[in-house]
mmCIF file of C-alpha atoms in Angstrom:
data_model
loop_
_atom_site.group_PDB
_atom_site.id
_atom_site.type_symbol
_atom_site.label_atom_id
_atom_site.label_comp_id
_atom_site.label_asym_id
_atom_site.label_seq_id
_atom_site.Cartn_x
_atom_site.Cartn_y
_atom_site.Cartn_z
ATOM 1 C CA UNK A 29 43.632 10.204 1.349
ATOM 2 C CA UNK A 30 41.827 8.391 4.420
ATOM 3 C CA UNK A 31 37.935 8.918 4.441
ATOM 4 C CA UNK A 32 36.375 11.501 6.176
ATOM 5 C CA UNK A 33 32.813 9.435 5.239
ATOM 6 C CA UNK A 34 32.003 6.040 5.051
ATOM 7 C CA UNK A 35 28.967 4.267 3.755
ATOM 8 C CA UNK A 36 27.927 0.407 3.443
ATOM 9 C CA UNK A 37 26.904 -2.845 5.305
ATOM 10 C CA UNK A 38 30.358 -3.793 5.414
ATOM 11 C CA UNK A 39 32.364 -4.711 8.748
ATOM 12 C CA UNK A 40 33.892 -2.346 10.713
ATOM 13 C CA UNK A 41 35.139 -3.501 13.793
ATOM 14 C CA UNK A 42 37.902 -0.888 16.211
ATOM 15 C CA UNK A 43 40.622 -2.192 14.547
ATOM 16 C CA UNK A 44 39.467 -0.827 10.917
ATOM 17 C CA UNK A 45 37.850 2.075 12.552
ATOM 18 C CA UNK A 46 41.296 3.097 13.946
ATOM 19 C CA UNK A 47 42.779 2.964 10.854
ATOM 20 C CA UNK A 48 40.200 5.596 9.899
ATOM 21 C CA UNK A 49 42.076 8.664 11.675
ATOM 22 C CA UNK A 50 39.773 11.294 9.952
ATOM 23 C CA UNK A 51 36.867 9.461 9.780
ATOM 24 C CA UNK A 52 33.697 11.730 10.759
ATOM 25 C CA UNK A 53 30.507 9.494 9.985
ATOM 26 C CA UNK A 54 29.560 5.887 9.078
ATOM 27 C CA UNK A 55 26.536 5.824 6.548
ATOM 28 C CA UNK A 56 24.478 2.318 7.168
ATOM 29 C CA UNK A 57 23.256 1.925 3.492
ATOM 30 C CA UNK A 58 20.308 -1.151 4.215
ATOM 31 C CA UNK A 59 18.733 1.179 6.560
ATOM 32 C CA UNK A 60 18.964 -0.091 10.178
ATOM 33 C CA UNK A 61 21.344 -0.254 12.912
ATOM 34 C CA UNK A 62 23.077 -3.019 12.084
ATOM 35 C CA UNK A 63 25.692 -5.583 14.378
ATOM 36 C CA UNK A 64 28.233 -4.939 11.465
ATOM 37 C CA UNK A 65 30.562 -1.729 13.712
ATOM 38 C CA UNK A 66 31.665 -1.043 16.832
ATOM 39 C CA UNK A 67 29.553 1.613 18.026
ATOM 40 C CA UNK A 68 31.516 1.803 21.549
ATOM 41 C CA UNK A 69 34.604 2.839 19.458
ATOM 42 C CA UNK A 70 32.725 5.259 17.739
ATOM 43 C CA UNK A 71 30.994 7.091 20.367
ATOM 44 C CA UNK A 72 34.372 7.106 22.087
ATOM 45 C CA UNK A 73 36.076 8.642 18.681
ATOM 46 C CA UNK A 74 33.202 10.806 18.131
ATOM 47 C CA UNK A 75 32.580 9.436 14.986
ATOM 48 C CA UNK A 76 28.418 9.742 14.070
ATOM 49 C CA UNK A 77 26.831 6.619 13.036
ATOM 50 C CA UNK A 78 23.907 7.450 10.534
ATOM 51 C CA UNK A 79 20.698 5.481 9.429
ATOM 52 C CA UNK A 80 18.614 6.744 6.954
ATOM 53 C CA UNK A 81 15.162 4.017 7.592
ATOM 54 C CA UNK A 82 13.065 6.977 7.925
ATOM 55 C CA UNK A 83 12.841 6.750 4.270
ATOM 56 C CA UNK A 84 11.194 3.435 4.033
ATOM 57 C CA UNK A 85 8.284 4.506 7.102
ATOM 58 C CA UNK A 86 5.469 5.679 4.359
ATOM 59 C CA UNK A 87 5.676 2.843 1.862
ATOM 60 C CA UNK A 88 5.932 0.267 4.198
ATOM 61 C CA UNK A 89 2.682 2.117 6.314
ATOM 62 C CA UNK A 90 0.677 2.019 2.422
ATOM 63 C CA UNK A 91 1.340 -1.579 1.893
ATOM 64 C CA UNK A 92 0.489 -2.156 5.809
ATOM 65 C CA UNK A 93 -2.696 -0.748 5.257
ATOM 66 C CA UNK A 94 -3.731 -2.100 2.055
ATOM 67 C CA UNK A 95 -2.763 -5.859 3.813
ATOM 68 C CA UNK A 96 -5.112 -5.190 6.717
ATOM 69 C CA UNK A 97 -7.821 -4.033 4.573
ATOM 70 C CA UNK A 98 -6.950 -7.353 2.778
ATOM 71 C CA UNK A 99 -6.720 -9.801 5.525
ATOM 72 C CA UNK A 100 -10.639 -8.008 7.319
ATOM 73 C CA UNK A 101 -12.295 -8.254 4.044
ATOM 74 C CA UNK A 102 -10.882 -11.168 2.433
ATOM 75 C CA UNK A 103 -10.161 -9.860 -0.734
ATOM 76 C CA UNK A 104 -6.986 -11.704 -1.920
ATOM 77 C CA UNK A 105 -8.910 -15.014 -0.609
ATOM 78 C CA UNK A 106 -12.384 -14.349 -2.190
ATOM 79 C CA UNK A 107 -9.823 -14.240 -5.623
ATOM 80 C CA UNK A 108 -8.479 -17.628 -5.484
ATOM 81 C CA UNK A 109 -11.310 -19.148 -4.601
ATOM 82 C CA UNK A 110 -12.993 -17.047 -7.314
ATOM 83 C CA UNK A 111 -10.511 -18.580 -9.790
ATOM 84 C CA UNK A 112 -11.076 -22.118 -8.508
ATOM 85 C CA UNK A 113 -14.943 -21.869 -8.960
ATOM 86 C CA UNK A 114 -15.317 -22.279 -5.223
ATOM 87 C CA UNK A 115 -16.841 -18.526 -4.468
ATOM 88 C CA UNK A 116 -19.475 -17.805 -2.138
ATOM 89 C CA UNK A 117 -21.509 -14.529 -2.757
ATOM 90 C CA UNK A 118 -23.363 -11.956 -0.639
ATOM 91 C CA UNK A 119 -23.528 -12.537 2.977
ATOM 92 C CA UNK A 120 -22.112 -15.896 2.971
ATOM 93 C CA UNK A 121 -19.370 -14.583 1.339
ATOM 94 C CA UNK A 122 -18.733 -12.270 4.409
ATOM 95 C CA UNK A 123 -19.400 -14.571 7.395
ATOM 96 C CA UNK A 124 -15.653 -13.736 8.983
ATOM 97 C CA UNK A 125 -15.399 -9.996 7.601
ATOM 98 C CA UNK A 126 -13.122 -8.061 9.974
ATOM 99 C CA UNK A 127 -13.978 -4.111 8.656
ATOM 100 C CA UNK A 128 -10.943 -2.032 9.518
ATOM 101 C CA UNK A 129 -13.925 1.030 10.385
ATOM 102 C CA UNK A 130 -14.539 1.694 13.787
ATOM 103 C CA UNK A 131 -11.937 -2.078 14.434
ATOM 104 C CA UNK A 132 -9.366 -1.698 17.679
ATOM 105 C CA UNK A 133 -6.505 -1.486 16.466
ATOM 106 C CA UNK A 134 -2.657 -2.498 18.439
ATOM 107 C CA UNK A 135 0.804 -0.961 17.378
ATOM 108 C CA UNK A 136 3.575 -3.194 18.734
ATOM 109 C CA UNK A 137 6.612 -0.517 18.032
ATOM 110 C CA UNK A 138 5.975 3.359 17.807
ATOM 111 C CA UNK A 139 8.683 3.948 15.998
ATOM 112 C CA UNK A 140 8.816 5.857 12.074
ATOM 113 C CA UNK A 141 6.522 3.450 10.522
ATOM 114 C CA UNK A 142 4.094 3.902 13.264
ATOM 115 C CA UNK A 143 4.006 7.315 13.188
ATOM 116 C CA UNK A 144 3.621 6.957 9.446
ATOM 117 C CA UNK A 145 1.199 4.822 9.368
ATOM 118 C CA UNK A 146 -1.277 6.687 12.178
ATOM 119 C CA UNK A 147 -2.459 9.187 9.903
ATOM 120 C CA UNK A 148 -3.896 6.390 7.349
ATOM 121 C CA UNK A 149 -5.334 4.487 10.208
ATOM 122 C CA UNK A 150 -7.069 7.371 11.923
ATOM 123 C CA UNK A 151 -10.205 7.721 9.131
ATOM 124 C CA UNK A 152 -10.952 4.335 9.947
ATOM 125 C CA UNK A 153 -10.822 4.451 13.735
ATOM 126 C CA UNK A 154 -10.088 6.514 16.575
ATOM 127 C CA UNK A 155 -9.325 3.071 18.739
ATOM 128 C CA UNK A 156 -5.610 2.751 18.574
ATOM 129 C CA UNK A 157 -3.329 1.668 20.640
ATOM 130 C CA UNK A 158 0.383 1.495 21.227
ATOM 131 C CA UNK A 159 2.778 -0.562 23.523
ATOM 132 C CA UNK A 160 6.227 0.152 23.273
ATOM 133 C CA UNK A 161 8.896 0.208 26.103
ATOM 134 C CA UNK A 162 11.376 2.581 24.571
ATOM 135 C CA UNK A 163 8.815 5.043 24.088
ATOM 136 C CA UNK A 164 7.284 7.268 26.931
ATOM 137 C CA UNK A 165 3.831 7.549 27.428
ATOM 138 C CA UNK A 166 3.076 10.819 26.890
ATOM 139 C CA UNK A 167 4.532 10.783 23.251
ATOM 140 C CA UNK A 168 2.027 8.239 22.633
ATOM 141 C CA UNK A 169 -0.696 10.509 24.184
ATOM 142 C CA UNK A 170 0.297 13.204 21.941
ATOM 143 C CA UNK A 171 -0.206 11.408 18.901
ATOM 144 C CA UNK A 172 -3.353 10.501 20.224
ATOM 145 C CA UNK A 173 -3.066 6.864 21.194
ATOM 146 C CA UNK A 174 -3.606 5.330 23.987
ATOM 147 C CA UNK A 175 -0.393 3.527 25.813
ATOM 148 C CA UNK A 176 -1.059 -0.139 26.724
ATOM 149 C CA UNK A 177 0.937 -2.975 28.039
ATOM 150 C CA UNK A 178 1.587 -6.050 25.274
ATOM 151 C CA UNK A 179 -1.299 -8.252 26.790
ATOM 152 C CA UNK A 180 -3.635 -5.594 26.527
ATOM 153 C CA UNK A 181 -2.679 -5.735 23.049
ATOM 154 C CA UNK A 182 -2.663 -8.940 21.988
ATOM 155 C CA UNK A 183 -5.875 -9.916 24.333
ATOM 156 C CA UNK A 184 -8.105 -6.721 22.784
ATOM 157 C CA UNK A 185 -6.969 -5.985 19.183
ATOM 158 C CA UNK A 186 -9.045 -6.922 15.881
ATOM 159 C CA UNK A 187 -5.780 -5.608 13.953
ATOM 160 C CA UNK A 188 -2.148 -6.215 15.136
ATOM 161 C CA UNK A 189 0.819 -4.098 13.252
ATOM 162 C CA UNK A 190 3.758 -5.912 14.476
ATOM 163 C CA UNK A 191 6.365 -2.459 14.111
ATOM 164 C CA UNK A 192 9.278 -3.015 16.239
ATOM 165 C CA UNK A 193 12.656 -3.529 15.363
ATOM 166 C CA UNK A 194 14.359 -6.517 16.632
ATOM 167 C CA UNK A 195 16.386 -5.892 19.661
ATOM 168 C CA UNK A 196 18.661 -8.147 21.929
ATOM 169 C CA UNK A 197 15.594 -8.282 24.265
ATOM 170 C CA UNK A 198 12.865 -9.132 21.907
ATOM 171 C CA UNK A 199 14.234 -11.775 19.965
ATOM 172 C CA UNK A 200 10.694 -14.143 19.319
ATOM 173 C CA UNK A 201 9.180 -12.768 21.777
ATOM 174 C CA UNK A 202 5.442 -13.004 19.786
ATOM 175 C CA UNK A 203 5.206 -16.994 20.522
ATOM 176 C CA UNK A 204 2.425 -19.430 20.818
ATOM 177 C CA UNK A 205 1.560 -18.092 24.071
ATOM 178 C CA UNK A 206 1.074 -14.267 22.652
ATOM 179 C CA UNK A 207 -0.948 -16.103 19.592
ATOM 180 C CA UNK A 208 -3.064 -18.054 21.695
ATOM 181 C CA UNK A 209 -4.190 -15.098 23.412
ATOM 182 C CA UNK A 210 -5.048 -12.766 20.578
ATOM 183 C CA UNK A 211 -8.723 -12.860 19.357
ATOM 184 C CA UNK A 212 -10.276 -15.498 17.206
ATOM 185 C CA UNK A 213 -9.983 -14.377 13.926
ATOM 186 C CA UNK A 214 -7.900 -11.110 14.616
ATOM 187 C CA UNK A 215 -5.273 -9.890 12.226
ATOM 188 C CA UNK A 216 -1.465 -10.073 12.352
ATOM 189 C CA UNK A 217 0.383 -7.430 10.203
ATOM 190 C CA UNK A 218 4.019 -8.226 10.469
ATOM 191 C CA UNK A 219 6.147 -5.262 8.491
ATOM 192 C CA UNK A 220 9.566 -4.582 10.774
ATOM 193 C CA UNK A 221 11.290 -8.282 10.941
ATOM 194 C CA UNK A 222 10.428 -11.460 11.067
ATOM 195 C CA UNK A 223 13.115 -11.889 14.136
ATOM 196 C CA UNK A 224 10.564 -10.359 16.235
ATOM 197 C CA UNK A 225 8.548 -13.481 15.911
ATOM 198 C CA UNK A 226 8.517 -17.451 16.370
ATOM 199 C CA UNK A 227 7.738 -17.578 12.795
ATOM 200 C CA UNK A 228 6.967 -21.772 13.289
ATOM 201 C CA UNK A 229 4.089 -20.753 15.753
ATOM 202 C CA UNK A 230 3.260 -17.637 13.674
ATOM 203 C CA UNK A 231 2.131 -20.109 10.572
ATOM 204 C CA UNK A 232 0.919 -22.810 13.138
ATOM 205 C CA UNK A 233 -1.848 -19.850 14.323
ATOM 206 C CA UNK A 234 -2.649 -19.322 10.872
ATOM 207 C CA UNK A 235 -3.124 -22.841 9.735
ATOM 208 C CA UNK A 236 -5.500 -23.102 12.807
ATOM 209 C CA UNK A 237 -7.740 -20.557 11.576
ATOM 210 C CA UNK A 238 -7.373 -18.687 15.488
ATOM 211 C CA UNK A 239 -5.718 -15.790 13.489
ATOM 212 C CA UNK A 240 -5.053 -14.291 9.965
ATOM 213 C CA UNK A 241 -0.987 -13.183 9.263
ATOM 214 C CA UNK A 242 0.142 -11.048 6.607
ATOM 215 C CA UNK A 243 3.649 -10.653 6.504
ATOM 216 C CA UNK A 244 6.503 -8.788 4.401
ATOM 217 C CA UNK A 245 9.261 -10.222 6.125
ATOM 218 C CA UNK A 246 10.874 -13.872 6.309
ATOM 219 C CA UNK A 247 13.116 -15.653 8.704
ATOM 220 C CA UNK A 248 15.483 -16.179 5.468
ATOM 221 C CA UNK A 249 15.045 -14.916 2.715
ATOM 222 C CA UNK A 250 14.888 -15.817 -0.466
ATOM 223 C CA UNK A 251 12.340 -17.967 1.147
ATOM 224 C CA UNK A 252 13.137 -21.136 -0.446
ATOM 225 C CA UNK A 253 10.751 -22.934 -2.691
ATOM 226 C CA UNK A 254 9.255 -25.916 -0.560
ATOM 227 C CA UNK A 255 9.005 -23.507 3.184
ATOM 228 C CA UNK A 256 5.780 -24.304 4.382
ATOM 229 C CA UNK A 257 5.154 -20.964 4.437
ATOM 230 C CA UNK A 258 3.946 -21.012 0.929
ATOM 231 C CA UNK A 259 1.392 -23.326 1.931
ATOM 232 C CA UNK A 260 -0.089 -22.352 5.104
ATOM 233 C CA UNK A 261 -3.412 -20.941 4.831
ATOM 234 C CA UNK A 262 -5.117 -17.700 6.405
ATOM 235 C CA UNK A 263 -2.004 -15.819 5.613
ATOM 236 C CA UNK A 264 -1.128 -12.669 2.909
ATOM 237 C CA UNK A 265 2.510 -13.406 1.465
ATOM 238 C CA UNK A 266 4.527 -10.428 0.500
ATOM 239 C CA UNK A 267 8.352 -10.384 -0.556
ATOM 240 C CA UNK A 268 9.701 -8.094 0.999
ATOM 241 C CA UNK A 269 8.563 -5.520 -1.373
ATOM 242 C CA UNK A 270 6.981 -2.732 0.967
ATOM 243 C CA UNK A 271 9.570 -0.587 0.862
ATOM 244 C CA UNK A 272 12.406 -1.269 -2.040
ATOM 245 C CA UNK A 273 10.938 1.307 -4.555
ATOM 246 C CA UNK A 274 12.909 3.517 -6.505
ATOM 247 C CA UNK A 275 10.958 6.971 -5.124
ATOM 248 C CA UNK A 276 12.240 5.337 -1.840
ATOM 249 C CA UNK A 277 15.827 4.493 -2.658
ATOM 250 C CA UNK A 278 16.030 8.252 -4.758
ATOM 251 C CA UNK A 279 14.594 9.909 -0.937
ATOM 252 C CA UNK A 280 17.848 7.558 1.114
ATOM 253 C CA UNK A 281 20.173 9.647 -1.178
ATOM 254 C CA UNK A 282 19.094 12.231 -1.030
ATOM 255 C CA UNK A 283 18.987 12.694 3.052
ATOM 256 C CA UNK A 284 22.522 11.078 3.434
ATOM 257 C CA UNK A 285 23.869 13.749 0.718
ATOM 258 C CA UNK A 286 21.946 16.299 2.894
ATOM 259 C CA UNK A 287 23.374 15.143 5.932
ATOM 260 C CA UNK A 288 26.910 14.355 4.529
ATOM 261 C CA UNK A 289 27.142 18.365 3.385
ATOM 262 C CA UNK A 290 25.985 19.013 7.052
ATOM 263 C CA UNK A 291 28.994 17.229 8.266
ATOM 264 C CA UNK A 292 31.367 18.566 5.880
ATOM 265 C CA UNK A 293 30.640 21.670 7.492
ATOM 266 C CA UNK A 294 30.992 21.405 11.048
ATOM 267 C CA UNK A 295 27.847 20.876 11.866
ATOM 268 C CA UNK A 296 25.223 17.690 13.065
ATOM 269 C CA UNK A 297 23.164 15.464 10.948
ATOM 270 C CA UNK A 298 19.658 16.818 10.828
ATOM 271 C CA UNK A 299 17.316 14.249 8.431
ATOM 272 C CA UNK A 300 18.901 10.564 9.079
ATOM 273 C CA UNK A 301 18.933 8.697 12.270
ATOM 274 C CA UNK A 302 21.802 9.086 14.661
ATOM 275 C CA UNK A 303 22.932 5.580 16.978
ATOM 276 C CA UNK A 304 22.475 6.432 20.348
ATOM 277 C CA UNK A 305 24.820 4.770 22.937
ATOM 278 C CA UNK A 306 22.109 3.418 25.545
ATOM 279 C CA UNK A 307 20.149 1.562 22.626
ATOM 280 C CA UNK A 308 22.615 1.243 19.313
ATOM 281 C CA UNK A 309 24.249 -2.288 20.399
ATOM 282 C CA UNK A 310 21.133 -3.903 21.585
ATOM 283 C CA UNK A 311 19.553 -3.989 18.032
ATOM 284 C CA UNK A 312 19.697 -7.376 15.910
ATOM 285 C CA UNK A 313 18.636 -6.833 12.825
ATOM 286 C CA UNK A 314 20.326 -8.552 9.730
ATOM 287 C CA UNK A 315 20.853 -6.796 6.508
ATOM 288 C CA UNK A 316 19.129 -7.571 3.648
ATOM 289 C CA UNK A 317 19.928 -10.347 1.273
ATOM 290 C CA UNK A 318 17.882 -9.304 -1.629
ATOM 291 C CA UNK A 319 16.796 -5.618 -2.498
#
């Protein structure tokens, strides 16, 4: 009997979609839009297009948060050097401390994870803000941020959180020039994609000491054994762990079943994302190769 759901990372260009007569919904199971459908076909079909990446917003926002603390205080650094007998105590110890209290903080993105991750930034400051060109101002305002263009960003910030999904239009667009602009010693938390990036001049900013990185996301990954990422200095290496946890996986399930019963009924999708036509073929991201 031909599907009235569908759910995977699999292809599915018009010609399988027409093949699909009573097809209702497509169910992206990696949890982003991804370059793998033809969304023009479905919007024409009416068939819905589901994401459920809302799931992965509050992990990803704890791990984001426990980096940055990281990176300002030094904390995974102070431990290797405390293992190599090369420690420095006290004050000395402390001589390019970032505190995340009271820092200015930059949101590039204000998507899920942002708005996840606001309400464990805001005990530490109030001086957050947010540049994001999908996103009107006032929603910003609401969630009491301040709207800001990119430079503004990247020129002010003691703490960036790198939070936007990659896009046909943002493809590296954080290069040497946006690096060379941030503050000396400022720090980079990159958590959406590593697309979103020149990763080469990323690691080439670290190794410089202008700025301190920690990143969850890789160009390729597995990163392979002898990238020079595993070398470079100033920089907070995470495998792409933030958000594949079983709590997290259990919570995707259960809002596609939730939305799936929705459909079978008649009626819309109310927990997971919908692809909208104006923005749906303009994202770029990749699924992932290990989970």
């Amino acid at each position: 009997m031909p599907a009235d759901i569908a759910m995977g990372i699999f292809d599915m260009p018009a010609e399988r979609l027409a093949r699909c007569r009573n097809l209702k919904a497509f169910v992206n199971s990696e949890g982003n839009f991804l370059p793998n459908i033809d969304y023009r076909h479905c919007f024409e079909h009416g068939i819905r297009v589901l994401s459920a990446s809302h799931v992965f917003a509050e992990p990803v926002a704890e791990i984001g948060l426990a980096m940055a603390i990281d990176l300002g205080r030094g904390i995974t650094e102070a431990d290797r050097l405390m293992r190599e007998g090369k420690e420095e105590y006290g004050f000395a110890a402390n001589r390019t401390a970032q505190p995340l209290m009271r820092a200015r903080v930059g949101l590039i993105g204000f998507g899920d994870l942002a708005r996840a991750l606001l309400p464990l930034l805001k005990p530490f400051t109030s001086a957050i803000e947010v540049y994001d060109p999908w996103v009107p101002a006032l929603l910003i305002e609401q969630a009491g941020c301040r709207p800001v263009t990119l430079d503004s960003i990247l020129t002010h910030s003691d703490f960036i959180f790198v939070l936007a999904g990659v896009t046909s239009e943002n493809t590296g667009f954080l290069d040497k020039r946006a690096f060379d602009s941030m503050k000396k010693g400022a720090c980079l938390l990159l958590l959406s994609r590593a697309a979103v990036v020149n990763f080469s001049d990323m690691l080439d900013a670290a190794a410089s000491g202008r700025i301190r990185v920690g990143t969850d996301v890789f160009p390729v990954e597995p990163v392979a054994p002898d990238d020079p990422v595993r070398r470079t200095p100033n920089i907070i290496l995470s495998p792409h762990q933030a958000g594949a946890m079983e709590a997290t996986l259990n919570a995707m399930g259960a809002s596609i079943t939730a939305d799936i019963e929705l459909i079978a009924r008649g009626l819309p999708p109310a927990i997971c994302k919908v692809a909208q036509p104006e923005t749906a073929t303009r994202f770029r991201s990749m699924p992932v190769s290990k989970s």
